[in-house]
Amino acid sequence: MAILLSTKAAIMAEWRDAMLAVDPSLDIRLFPDAGEPAEIEVAVCWSSHDMAELRRYPNLKLLVSMGAGVDHLLRAPGPPPGVPVARLKDDRLTTAMGEWVLLNVLRFHRQDAEYRAQQAQRLWRELPAPDTAQRRVGILGLGQLGTHAAGLLRVVGFPVLGWTRQPRQIEGVTCFAGAEGLRAMLGQTDILVCLLPLTPQTRGIINRETLALLPPGSFVINSGRGGHMVADDLLAALDSGHIAGAALDVFEPEPLPAEHRFWGHEKVLVWPHASSITIPRSAAPQVVENIHRLRQGRALINLVDFSAGY
Ligand code: GLV
């Protein structure tokens, strides 16, 4: 059994070494040097890999995403038929995402942009004190990332709301579900945080209509996928002042083109898809665990539900 690794050239060797540190007997091939195609049984890929290329490996039995998201693997043409897909569920990814969400919620909540603008003018002036207990944070998506972020925000003292497609109960989080629930939550959300997986159902969920449901002066934080937001609708809401600021880590396309308005917009904080970066050393054990399970014919972990899209 051989394993094909395919990601950015700069981190390919780090991934290989991290997996070999867990099991030195693994036969790992770095794309494009796959060797004999029939020997490849597992592919561990990130978004750069063309799914059509995977059809070259007749004995492929498992595809693993090098991140929490799998939208890049599932979009047409998708993985070869019958090949299960696993994704990462990694504590390091989860805690890093929690930090990033907290950072940006606090930036907006504590009027950081306003104070920086005052600093630029050497202006010594207090702004009205923000009230944490009145600043409602609404999270789209209450999976591992959303639930963890919700817990951090609660500890700080924010009222936390959360939305999922199917109803969920999370202690201390006011939960909403479905289309009606989305409208209800948005009307009570001062800072909207998107941590959803990108699926056909969630594509474009941050749009003119949903942004209009947020109270005037609210903020948007997106670390799901660029496809969750209609960029022009968000820009229009920022320009009109209805949305007071946005922190964005994900875009469509990526990298964000140099001429895109987000780069220079005074109300937008741009991050280069870096809110939560996969660390091979942390992620490798679960990938190797799945390879061992496959070899032994045991149930695989962290499998993607194709019908749900994540
Ligand atoms: C990053 O975007 C990931 O899906 O892990």
PDB file of C-alpha atoms and ligand atoms in Angstrom:
ATOM      1  CA  MET A   1       0.000   0.000   0.000  1.00  0.00           C
ATOM      2  CA  ALA A   2       1.370   3.410  -0.972  1.00  0.00           C
ATOM      3  CA  ILE A   3       0.178   6.849   0.085  1.00  0.00           C
ATOM      4  CA  LEU A   4       0.091   9.855  -2.203  1.00  0.00           C
ATOM      5  CA  LEU A   5       0.671  13.248  -0.576  1.00  0.00           C
ATOM      6  CA  SER A   6      -0.308  16.374  -2.468  1.00  0.00           C
ATOM      7  CA  THR A   7      -0.175  19.912  -1.106  1.00  0.00           C
ATOM      8  CA  LYS A   8       1.898  23.069  -1.468  1.00  0.00           C
ATOM      9  CA  ALA A   9       5.495  22.088  -2.296  1.00  0.00           C
ATOM     10  CA  ALA A  10       6.784  24.069   0.689  1.00  0.00           C
ATOM     11  CA  ILE A  11       5.088  21.822   3.260  1.00  0.00           C
ATOM     12  CA  MET A  12       5.018  18.474   1.475  1.00  0.00           C
ATOM     13  CA  ALA A  13       8.183  17.172   3.171  1.00  0.00           C
ATOM     14  CA  GLU A  14       6.954  18.344   6.569  1.00  0.00           C
ATOM     15  CA  TRP A  15       3.765  16.320   6.091  1.00  0.00           C
ATOM     16  CA  ARG A  16       5.733  13.258   5.025  1.00  0.00           C
ATOM     17  CA  ASP A  17       8.067  13.517   7.998  1.00  0.00           C
ATOM     18  CA  ALA A  18       5.187  14.009  10.421  1.00  0.00           C
ATOM     19  CA  MET A  19       3.468  10.860   9.129  1.00  0.00           C
ATOM     20  CA  LEU A  20       6.726   8.869   9.152  1.00  0.00           C
ATOM     21  CA  ALA A  21       7.301   9.964  12.748  1.00  0.00           C
ATOM     22  CA  VAL A  22       4.068   8.165  13.624  1.00  0.00           C
ATOM     23  CA  ASP A  23       4.752   5.105  11.447  1.00  0.00           C
ATOM     24  CA  PRO A  24       8.185   4.854   9.787  1.00  0.00           C
ATOM     25  CA  SER A  25       7.048   1.909   7.653  1.00  0.00           C
ATOM     26  CA  LEU A  26       4.662   4.006   5.522  1.00  0.00           C
ATOM     27  CA  ASP A  27       5.397   4.149   1.785  1.00  0.00           C
ATOM     28  CA  ILE A  28       4.718   7.832   1.073  1.00  0.00           C
ATOM     29  CA  ARG A  29       4.980   9.330  -2.409  1.00  0.00           C
ATOM     30  CA  LEU A  30       5.096  13.085  -2.947  1.00  0.00           C
ATOM     31  CA  PHE A  31       2.969  14.274  -5.877  1.00  0.00           C
ATOM     32  CA  PRO A  32       3.699  14.323  -8.799  1.00  0.00           C
ATOM     33  CA  ASP A  33       6.114  11.402  -8.149  1.00  0.00           C
ATOM     34  CA  ALA A  34       3.376   8.865  -7.510  1.00  0.00           C
ATOM     35  CA  GLY A  35       5.302   5.898  -8.924  1.00  0.00           C
ATOM     36  CA  GLU A  36       3.194   2.947 -10.043  1.00  0.00           C
ATOM     37  CA  PRO A  37      -0.441   4.204  -9.984  1.00  0.00           C
ATOM     38  CA  ALA A  38      -1.852   0.807  -8.984  1.00  0.00           C
ATOM     39  CA  GLU A  39       0.106   0.920  -5.717  1.00  0.00           C
ATOM     40  CA  ILE A  40      -1.592   4.089  -4.451  1.00  0.00           C
ATOM     41  CA  GLU A  41      -4.363   3.214  -2.002  1.00  0.00           C
ATOM     42  CA  VAL A  42      -4.601   6.427   0.022  1.00  0.00           C
ATOM     43  CA  ALA A  43      -4.427  10.044  -1.161  1.00  0.00           C
ATOM     44  CA  VAL A  44      -3.876  12.840   1.348  1.00  0.00           C
ATOM     45  CA  CYS A  45      -4.647  16.075  -0.484  1.00  0.00           C
ATOM     46  CA  TRP A  46      -5.241  19.769  -0.115  1.00  0.00           C
ATOM     47  CA  SER A  47      -7.163  22.126  -2.367  1.00  0.00           C
ATOM     48  CA  SER A  48      -4.552  22.374  -5.092  1.00  0.00           C
ATOM     49  CA  HIS A  49      -5.070  18.754  -6.113  1.00  0.00           C
ATOM     50  CA  ASP A  50      -7.187  18.086  -9.181  1.00  0.00           C
ATOM     51  CA  MET A  51      -9.780  15.434  -8.378  1.00  0.00           C
ATOM     52  CA  ALA A  52      -9.804  14.276 -12.006  1.00  0.00           C
ATOM     53  CA  GLU A  53      -6.151  13.288 -11.521  1.00  0.00           C
ATOM     54  CA  LEU A  54      -7.133  10.875  -8.739  1.00  0.00           C
ATOM     55  CA  ARG A  55      -8.912   8.726 -11.311  1.00  0.00           C
ATOM     56  CA  ARG A  56      -5.454   7.527 -12.387  1.00  0.00           C
ATOM     57  CA  TYR A  57      -5.198   5.349  -9.284  1.00  0.00           C
ATOM     58  CA  PRO A  58      -7.358   2.254  -9.798  1.00  0.00           C
ATOM     59  CA  ASN A  59      -6.893   0.969  -6.225  1.00  0.00           C
ATOM     60  CA  LEU A  60      -7.568   4.199  -4.345  1.00  0.00           C
ATOM     61  CA  LYS A  61      -9.497   3.326  -1.176  1.00  0.00           C
ATOM     62  CA  LEU A  62      -9.391   6.505   0.891  1.00  0.00           C
ATOM     63  CA  LEU A  63      -9.056  10.237   0.305  1.00  0.00           C
ATOM     64  CA  VAL A  64      -8.034  12.432   3.242  1.00  0.00           C
ATOM     65  CA  SER A  65      -8.410  16.224   3.373  1.00  0.00           C
ATOM     66  CA  MET A  66      -5.449  18.084   4.862  1.00  0.00           C
ATOM     67  CA  GLY A  67      -7.865  20.485   6.508  1.00  0.00           C
ATOM     68  CA  ALA A  68     -11.172  20.614   8.306  1.00  0.00           C
ATOM     69  CA  GLY A  69     -12.979  21.612   5.128  1.00  0.00           C
ATOM     70  CA  VAL A  70     -13.687  19.258   2.239  1.00  0.00           C
ATOM     71  CA  ASP A  71     -15.566  21.490  -0.206  1.00  0.00           C
ATOM     72  CA  HIS A  72     -12.482  21.589  -2.443  1.00  0.00           C
ATOM     73  CA  LEU A  73     -12.474  17.795  -2.686  1.00  0.00           C
ATOM     74  CA  LEU A  74     -16.220  17.401  -3.174  1.00  0.00           C
ATOM     75  CA  ARG A  75     -16.761  19.961  -5.920  1.00  0.00           C
ATOM     76  CA  ALA A  76     -17.106  18.564  -9.460  1.00  0.00           C
ATOM     77  CA  PRO A  77     -15.769  16.159 -10.542  1.00  0.00           C
ATOM     78  CA  GLY A  78     -15.411  15.113  -6.873  1.00  0.00           C
ATOM     79  CA  PRO A  79     -13.509  12.102  -5.569  1.00  0.00           C
ATOM     80  CA  PRO A  80     -13.536   8.916  -7.643  1.00  0.00           C
ATOM     81  CA  PRO A  81     -16.864   7.102  -7.099  1.00  0.00           C
ATOM     82  CA  GLY A  82     -16.947   4.833  -4.063  1.00  0.00           C
ATOM     83  CA  VAL A  83     -13.887   6.352  -2.395  1.00  0.00           C
ATOM     84  CA  PRO A  84     -14.650   7.530   1.172  1.00  0.00           C
ATOM     85  CA  VAL A  85     -13.342  10.918   2.260  1.00  0.00           C
ATOM     86  CA  ALA A  86     -12.014  11.744   5.723  1.00  0.00           C
ATOM     87  CA  ARG A  87     -11.338  15.209   7.059  1.00  0.00           C
ATOM     88  CA  LEU A  88      -9.285  16.569   9.931  1.00  0.00           C
ATOM     89  CA  LYS A  89     -10.741  17.075  13.364  1.00  0.00           C
ATOM     90  CA  ASP A  90      -7.785  18.529  15.123  1.00  0.00           C
ATOM     91  CA  ASP A  91      -7.640  20.249  18.494  1.00  0.00           C
ATOM     92  CA  ARG A  92      -4.911  22.589  17.285  1.00  0.00           C
ATOM     93  CA  LEU A  93      -7.111  23.741  14.396  1.00  0.00           C
ATOM     94  CA  THR A  94      -9.997  24.227  16.793  1.00  0.00           C
ATOM     95  CA  THR A  95      -8.101  26.239  19.399  1.00  0.00           C
ATOM     96  CA  ALA A  96      -6.421  28.407  16.750  1.00  0.00           C
ATOM     97  CA  MET A  97      -9.783  29.179  15.209  1.00  0.00           C
ATOM     98  CA  GLY A  98     -11.182  30.046  18.625  1.00  0.00           C
ATOM     99  CA  GLU A  99      -8.322  32.501  19.168  1.00  0.00           C
ATOM    100  CA  TRP A 100      -8.914  34.147  15.814  1.00  0.00           C
ATOM    101  CA  VAL A 101     -12.630  34.551  16.381  1.00  0.00           C
ATOM    102  CA  LEU A 102     -12.038  35.963  19.851  1.00  0.00           C
ATOM    103  CA  LEU A 103      -9.386  38.350  18.518  1.00  0.00           C
ATOM    104  CA  ASN A 104     -11.729  39.835  15.956  1.00  0.00           C
ATOM    105  CA  VAL A 105     -14.831  39.898  18.146  1.00  0.00           C
ATOM    106  CA  LEU A 106     -12.799  41.817  20.738  1.00  0.00           C
ATOM    107  CA  ARG A 107     -11.345  44.159  18.125  1.00  0.00           C
ATOM    108  CA  PHE A 108     -14.837  45.191  17.057  1.00  0.00           C
ATOM    109  CA  HIS A 109     -16.299  45.143  20.530  1.00  0.00           C
ATOM    110  CA  ARG A 110     -13.502  47.271  22.004  1.00  0.00           C
ATOM    111  CA  GLN A 111     -13.581  49.826  19.121  1.00  0.00           C
ATOM    112  CA  ASP A 112     -10.013  49.038  18.145  1.00  0.00           C
ATOM    113  CA  ALA A 113     -10.292  50.637  14.689  1.00  0.00           C
ATOM    114  CA  GLU A 114     -11.622  53.858  16.201  1.00  0.00           C
ATOM    115  CA  TYR A 115      -8.836  54.027  18.773  1.00  0.00           C
ATOM    116  CA  ARG A 116      -6.185  53.330  16.121  1.00  0.00           C
ATOM    117  CA  ALA A 117      -7.643  56.143  13.995  1.00  0.00           C
ATOM    118  CA  GLN A 118      -7.473  58.437  17.026  1.00  0.00           C
ATOM    119  CA  GLN A 119      -3.899  57.371  17.682  1.00  0.00           C
ATOM    120  CA  ALA A 120      -2.977  58.325  14.124  1.00  0.00           C
ATOM    121  CA  GLN A 121      -4.202  61.825  14.986  1.00  0.00           C
ATOM    122  CA  ARG A 122      -2.594  61.784  18.476  1.00  0.00           C
ATOM    123  CA  LEU A 123      -6.091  62.267  19.787  1.00  0.00           C
ATOM    124  CA  TRP A 124      -6.661  61.448  23.481  1.00  0.00           C
ATOM    125  CA  ARG A 125     -10.400  60.755  23.732  1.00  0.00           C
ATOM    126  CA  GLU A 126     -12.523  58.130  25.452  1.00  0.00           C
ATOM    127  CA  LEU A 127     -15.293  56.572  23.437  1.00  0.00           C
ATOM    128  CA  PRO A 128     -18.479  55.321  25.136  1.00  0.00           C
ATOM    129  CA  ALA A 129     -17.721  52.139  27.132  1.00  0.00           C
ATOM    130  CA  PRO A 130     -18.890  48.987  25.357  1.00  0.00           C
ATOM    131  CA  ASP A 131     -21.162  46.642  27.306  1.00  0.00           C
ATOM    132  CA  THR A 132     -20.157  43.000  26.874  1.00  0.00           C
ATOM    133  CA  ALA A 133     -23.456  41.688  28.240  1.00  0.00           C
ATOM    134  CA  GLN A 134     -25.320  43.606  25.524  1.00  0.00           C
ATOM    135  CA  ARG A 135     -23.116  42.582  22.561  1.00  0.00           C
ATOM    136  CA  ARG A 136     -24.749  39.538  21.037  1.00  0.00           C
ATOM    137  CA  VAL A 137     -22.521  37.258  19.004  1.00  0.00           C
ATOM    138  CA  GLY A 138     -24.298  34.965  16.536  1.00  0.00           C
ATOM    139  CA  ILE A 139     -22.353  32.004  15.190  1.00  0.00           C
ATOM    140  CA  LEU A 140     -23.271  30.307  11.928  1.00  0.00           C
ATOM    141  CA  GLY A 141     -22.274  26.662  12.347  1.00  0.00           C
ATOM    142  CA  LEU A 142     -21.969  24.854  15.655  1.00  0.00           C
ATOM    143  CA  GLY A 143     -19.636  22.021  14.732  1.00  0.00           C
ATOM    144  CA  GLN A 144     -16.354  21.496  16.534  1.00  0.00           C
ATOM    145  CA  LEU A 145     -15.084  24.988  15.603  1.00  0.00           C
ATOM    146  CA  GLY A 146     -18.301  26.864  16.309  1.00  0.00           C
ATOM    147  CA  THR A 147     -18.948  25.123  19.609  1.00  0.00           C
ATOM    148  CA  HIS A 148     -15.440  25.849  20.845  1.00  0.00           C
ATOM    149  CA  ALA A 149     -15.622  29.521  19.799  1.00  0.00           C
ATOM    150  CA  ALA A 150     -19.017  29.798  21.498  1.00  0.00           C
ATOM    151  CA  GLY A 151     -17.489  28.524  24.746  1.00  0.00           C
ATOM    152  CA  LEU A 152     -14.677  31.099  24.640  1.00  0.00           C
ATOM    153  CA  LEU A 153     -17.085  33.944  23.917  1.00  0.00           C
ATOM    154  CA  ARG A 154     -19.327  32.883  26.786  1.00  0.00           C
ATOM    155  CA  VAL A 155     -16.395  32.893  29.198  1.00  0.00           C
ATOM    156  CA  VAL A 156     -15.674  36.497  28.214  1.00  0.00           C
ATOM    157  CA  GLY A 157     -19.313  37.329  28.925  1.00  0.00           C
ATOM    158  CA  PHE A 158     -20.916  37.787  25.514  1.00  0.00           C
ATOM    159  CA  PRO A 159     -24.461  36.502  24.977  1.00  0.00           C
ATOM    160  CA  VAL A 160     -23.915  33.769  22.363  1.00  0.00           C
ATOM    161  CA  LEU A 161     -26.404  32.640  19.742  1.00  0.00           C
ATOM    162  CA  GLY A 162     -25.838  29.862  17.262  1.00  0.00           C
ATOM    163  CA  TRP A 163     -27.418  28.627  14.059  1.00  0.00           C
ATOM    164  CA  THR A 164     -27.347  25.209  12.436  1.00  0.00           C
ATOM    165  CA  ARG A 165     -29.383  23.653   9.643  1.00  0.00           C
ATOM    166  CA  GLN A 166     -30.650  20.902  11.926  1.00  0.00           C
ATOM    167  CA  PRO A 167     -31.700  21.769  15.496  1.00  0.00           C
ATOM    168  CA  ARG A 168     -28.988  21.457  18.146  1.00  0.00           C
ATOM    169  CA  GLN A 169     -28.809  22.146  21.851  1.00  0.00           C
ATOM    170  CA  ILE A 170     -25.640  23.592  23.368  1.00  0.00           C
ATOM    171  CA  GLU A 171     -25.553  24.694  26.948  1.00  0.00           C
ATOM    172  CA  GLY A 172     -25.374  28.452  27.324  1.00  0.00           C
ATOM    173  CA  VAL A 173     -25.940  29.079  23.610  1.00  0.00           C
ATOM    174  CA  THR A 174     -29.306  30.272  22.315  1.00  0.00           C
ATOM    175  CA  CYS A 175     -29.738  27.886  19.401  1.00  0.00           C
ATOM    176  CA  PHE A 176     -31.636  28.502  16.168  1.00  0.00           C
ATOM    177  CA  ALA A 177     -32.184  26.201  13.190  1.00  0.00           C
ATOM    178  CA  GLY A 178     -33.488  26.233   9.651  1.00  0.00           C
ATOM    179  CA  ALA A 179     -34.484  29.158   7.451  1.00  0.00           C
ATOM    180  CA  GLU A 180     -36.843  30.738   9.984  1.00  0.00           C
ATOM    181  CA  GLY A 181     -34.304  30.314  12.755  1.00  0.00           C
ATOM    182  CA  LEU A 182     -31.693  32.074  10.641  1.00  0.00           C
ATOM    183  CA  ARG A 183     -33.875  35.129  10.216  1.00  0.00           C
ATOM    184  CA  ALA A 184     -34.672  35.151  13.918  1.00  0.00           C
ATOM    185  CA  MET A 185     -31.026  34.901  14.944  1.00  0.00           C
ATOM    186  CA  LEU A 186     -29.784  37.564  12.538  1.00  0.00           C
ATOM    187  CA  GLY A 187     -32.253  40.090  13.961  1.00  0.00           C
ATOM    188  CA  GLN A 188     -30.592  39.667  17.369  1.00  0.00           C
ATOM    189  CA  THR A 189     -26.942  39.475  16.288  1.00  0.00           C
ATOM    190  CA  ASP A 190     -24.487  42.340  16.710  1.00  0.00           C
ATOM    191  CA  ILE A 191     -21.444  40.370  15.587  1.00  0.00           C
ATOM    192  CA  LEU A 192     -21.998  37.582  13.062  1.00  0.00           C
ATOM    193  CA  VAL A 193     -19.361  34.841  12.900  1.00  0.00           C
ATOM    194  CA  CYS A 194     -19.431  32.312  10.047  1.00  0.00           C
ATOM    195  CA  LEU A 195     -17.791  28.950  10.743  1.00  0.00           C
ATOM    196  CA  LEU A 196     -19.954  26.852   8.453  1.00  0.00           C
ATOM    197  CA  PRO A 197     -18.796  24.191   6.023  1.00  0.00           C
ATOM    198  CA  LEU A 198     -19.357  25.269   2.425  1.00  0.00           C
ATOM    199  CA  THR A 199     -22.112  23.202   0.851  1.00  0.00           C
ATOM    200  CA  PRO A 200     -24.674  23.970  -1.874  1.00  0.00           C
ATOM    201  CA  GLN A 201     -27.062  24.882   0.980  1.00  0.00           C
ATOM    202  CA  THR A 202     -24.715  27.332   2.708  1.00  0.00           C
ATOM    203  CA  ARG A 203     -23.179  28.960  -0.376  1.00  0.00           C
ATOM    204  CA  GLY A 204     -23.985  32.677  -0.419  1.00  0.00           C
ATOM    205  CA  ILE A 205     -25.629  32.616   3.019  1.00  0.00           C
ATOM    206  CA  ILE A 206     -24.165  36.062   3.781  1.00  0.00           C
ATOM    207  CA  ASN A 207     -25.988  38.114   1.181  1.00  0.00           C
ATOM    208  CA  ARG A 208     -27.942  41.325   0.739  1.00  0.00           C
ATOM    209  CA  GLU A 209     -31.066  39.897   2.324  1.00  0.00           C
ATOM    210  CA  THR A 210     -29.410  38.279   5.345  1.00  0.00           C
ATOM    211  CA  LEU A 211     -27.103  41.267   5.935  1.00  0.00           C
ATOM    212  CA  ALA A 212     -30.161  43.542   5.962  1.00  0.00           C
ATOM    213  CA  LEU A 213     -31.608  41.468   8.833  1.00  0.00           C
ATOM    214  CA  LEU A 214     -28.636  42.299  11.069  1.00  0.00           C
ATOM    215  CA  PRO A 215     -29.117  45.374  13.263  1.00  0.00           C
ATOM    216  CA  PRO A 216     -27.516  48.553  11.849  1.00  0.00           C
ATOM    217  CA  GLY A 217     -23.895  48.900  12.943  1.00  0.00           C
ATOM    218  CA  SER A 218     -23.258  45.180  13.284  1.00  0.00           C
ATOM    219  CA  PHE A 219     -20.089  43.346  12.261  1.00  0.00           C
ATOM    220  CA  VAL A 220     -19.290  40.305  10.125  1.00  0.00           C
ATOM    221  CA  ILE A 221     -16.499  37.799  10.736  1.00  0.00           C
ATOM    222  CA  ASN A 222     -16.003  35.070   8.144  1.00  0.00           C
ATOM    223  CA  SER A 223     -13.635  32.186   8.501  1.00  0.00           C
ATOM    224  CA  GLY A 224     -15.791  29.583   6.814  1.00  0.00           C
ATOM    225  CA  ARG A 225     -15.212  29.881   3.085  1.00  0.00           C
ATOM    226  CA  GLY A 226     -15.246  32.781   0.657  1.00  0.00           C
ATOM    227  CA  GLY A 227     -18.247  31.163  -1.046  1.00  0.00           C
ATOM    228  CA  HIS A 228     -20.374  31.817   2.042  1.00  0.00           C
ATOM    229  CA  MET A 229     -20.526  35.514   1.267  1.00  0.00           C
ATOM    230  CA  VAL A 230     -21.654  37.467  -1.733  1.00  0.00           C
ATOM    231  CA  ALA A 231     -18.700  39.863  -1.734  1.00  0.00           C
ATOM    232  CA  ASP A 232     -20.489  42.682  -3.577  1.00  0.00           C
ATOM    233  CA  ASP A 233     -23.420  42.526  -1.151  1.00  0.00           C
ATOM    234  CA  LEU A 234     -21.060  42.771   1.803  1.00  0.00           C
ATOM    235  CA  LEU A 235     -19.209  45.697   0.214  1.00  0.00           C
ATOM    236  CA  ALA A 236     -22.496  47.490  -0.395  1.00  0.00           C
ATOM    237  CA  ALA A 237     -23.559  46.954   3.232  1.00  0.00           C
ATOM    238  CA  LEU A 238     -20.178  48.252   4.447  1.00  0.00           C
ATOM    239  CA  ASP A 239     -20.332  51.271   2.136  1.00  0.00           C
ATOM    240  CA  SER A 240     -23.835  52.165   3.276  1.00  0.00           C
ATOM    241  CA  GLY A 241     -22.720  51.951   6.913  1.00  0.00           C
ATOM    242  CA  HIS A 242     -25.255  49.239   7.741  1.00  0.00           C
ATOM    243  CA  ILE A 243     -22.343  46.905   8.491  1.00  0.00           C
ATOM    244  CA  ALA A 244     -19.692  48.644  10.563  1.00  0.00           C
ATOM    245  CA  GLY A 245     -16.791  46.318   9.901  1.00  0.00           C
ATOM    246  CA  ALA A 246     -15.734  42.897   8.639  1.00  0.00           C
ATOM    247  CA  ALA A 247     -12.890  40.522   9.441  1.00  0.00           C
ATOM    248  CA  LEU A 248     -12.389  38.129   6.558  1.00  0.00           C
ATOM    249  CA  ASP A 249     -10.014  35.198   6.340  1.00  0.00           C
ATOM    250  CA  VAL A 250     -11.500  33.447   3.315  1.00  0.00           C
ATOM    251  CA  PHE A 251     -12.285  34.594  -0.193  1.00  0.00           C
ATOM    252  CA  GLU A 252     -13.341  33.371  -3.573  1.00  0.00           C
ATOM    253  CA  PRO A 253     -10.996  33.187  -5.374  1.00  0.00           C
ATOM    254  CA  GLU A 254      -7.888  32.808  -3.220  1.00  0.00           C
ATOM    255  CA  PRO A 255      -5.462  34.466  -3.130  1.00  0.00           C
ATOM    256  CA  LEU A 256      -7.671  37.574  -3.020  1.00  0.00           C
ATOM    257  CA  PRO A 257      -6.832  39.414  -6.283  1.00  0.00           C
ATOM    258  CA  ALA A 258      -4.594  42.462  -5.719  1.00  0.00           C
ATOM    259  CA  GLU A 259      -7.189  44.790  -7.237  1.00  0.00           C
ATOM    260  CA  HIS A 260     -10.062  43.596  -5.023  1.00  0.00           C
ATOM    261  CA  ARG A 261     -11.760  46.353  -3.010  1.00  0.00           C
ATOM    262  CA  PHE A 262     -11.540  44.350   0.221  1.00  0.00           C
ATOM    263  CA  TRP A 263      -7.781  44.968   0.374  1.00  0.00           C
ATOM    264  CA  GLY A 264      -8.045  48.729   0.684  1.00  0.00           C
ATOM    265  CA  HIS A 265     -11.408  49.029   2.427  1.00  0.00           C
ATOM    266  CA  GLU A 266     -11.072  50.936   5.687  1.00  0.00           C
ATOM    267  CA  LYS A 267     -13.693  48.778   7.395  1.00  0.00           C
ATOM    268  CA  VAL A 268     -12.305  45.422   6.301  1.00  0.00           C
ATOM    269  CA  LEU A 269      -9.606  43.364   7.983  1.00  0.00           C
ATOM    270  CA  VAL A 270      -8.130  40.959   5.417  1.00  0.00           C
ATOM    271  CA  TRP A 271      -6.385  37.733   6.454  1.00  0.00           C
ATOM    272  CA  PRO A 272      -4.761  35.360   3.933  1.00  0.00           C
ATOM    273  CA  HIS A 273      -6.681  32.205   4.960  1.00  0.00           C
ATOM    274  CA  ALA A 274      -4.489  32.004   8.037  1.00  0.00           C
ATOM    275  CA  SER A 275      -6.939  31.997  10.936  1.00  0.00           C
ATOM    276  CA  SER A 276      -6.226  28.346  11.636  1.00  0.00           C
ATOM    277  CA  ILE A 277      -3.374  26.670   9.819  1.00  0.00           C
ATOM    278  CA  THR A 278      -3.005  22.903   9.774  1.00  0.00           C
ATOM    279  CA  ILE A 279       0.119  21.787  11.600  1.00  0.00           C
ATOM    280  CA  PRO A 280       1.266  18.470  10.098  1.00  0.00           C
ATOM    281  CA  ARG A 281       2.748  17.216  13.399  1.00  0.00           C
ATOM    282  CA  SER A 282      -0.590  17.692  15.094  1.00  0.00           C
ATOM    283  CA  ALA A 283      -2.725  16.311  12.264  1.00  0.00           C
ATOM    284  CA  ALA A 284      -0.582  13.327  11.211  1.00  0.00           C
ATOM    285  CA  PRO A 285      -1.608  10.880  13.986  1.00  0.00           C
ATOM    286  CA  GLN A 286      -5.266  10.805  12.937  1.00  0.00           C
ATOM    287  CA  VAL A 287      -4.330  10.418   9.261  1.00  0.00           C
ATOM    288  CA  VAL A 288      -2.031   7.503  10.074  1.00  0.00           C
ATOM    289  CA  GLU A 289      -4.700   6.058  12.372  1.00  0.00           C
ATOM    290  CA  ASN A 290      -7.071   5.953   9.406  1.00  0.00           C
ATOM    291  CA  ILE A 291      -4.418   4.300   7.224  1.00  0.00           C
ATOM    292  CA  HIS A 292      -3.943   1.606   9.878  1.00  0.00           C
ATOM    293  CA  ARG A 293      -7.702   1.133  10.171  1.00  0.00           C
ATOM    294  CA  LEU A 294      -7.987   0.783   6.403  1.00  0.00           C
ATOM    295  CA  ARG A 295      -5.258  -1.859   6.383  1.00  0.00           C
ATOM    296  CA  GLN A 296      -6.934  -3.764   9.187  1.00  0.00           C
ATOM    297  CA  GLY A 297     -10.420  -3.455   7.699  1.00  0.00           C
ATOM    298  CA  ARG A 298     -11.642  -1.478  10.721  1.00  0.00           C
ATOM    299  CA  ALA A 299     -14.134   1.403  10.665  1.00  0.00           C
ATOM    300  CA  LEU A 300     -12.567   4.688   9.482  1.00  0.00           C
ATOM    301  CA  ILE A 301     -12.721   7.884  11.544  1.00  0.00           C
ATOM    302  CA  ASN A 302     -13.722  11.471  10.684  1.00  0.00           C
ATOM    303  CA  LEU A 303     -15.556  10.380   7.564  1.00  0.00           C
ATOM    304  CA  VAL A 304     -17.431  12.921   5.487  1.00  0.00           C
ATOM    305  CA  ASP A 305     -21.174  12.474   5.066  1.00  0.00           C
ATOM    306  CA  PHE A 306     -21.603  13.027   1.326  1.00  0.00           C
ATOM    307  CA  SER A 307     -25.300  13.791   1.696  1.00  0.00           C
ATOM    308  CA  ALA A 308     -24.575  16.590   4.189  1.00  0.00           C
ATOM    309  CA  GLY A 309     -21.514  17.780   2.250  1.00  0.00           C
ATOM    310  CA  TYR A 310     -19.136  17.872   5.229  1.00  0.00           C
TER     311      TYR A 310
HETATM  312  C1  GLV B   1      -8.947  25.334   6.302  1.00  0.00           C
HETATM  313  O1  GLV B   1      -9.492  26.093   5.597  1.00  0.00           O
HETATM  314  C2  GLV B   1      -9.428  24.016   6.622  1.00  0.00           C
HETATM  315  O2  GLV B   1     -10.405  23.589   6.000  1.00  0.00           O
HETATM  316  O3  GLV B   1      -8.845  23.386   7.497  1.00  0.00           O
END
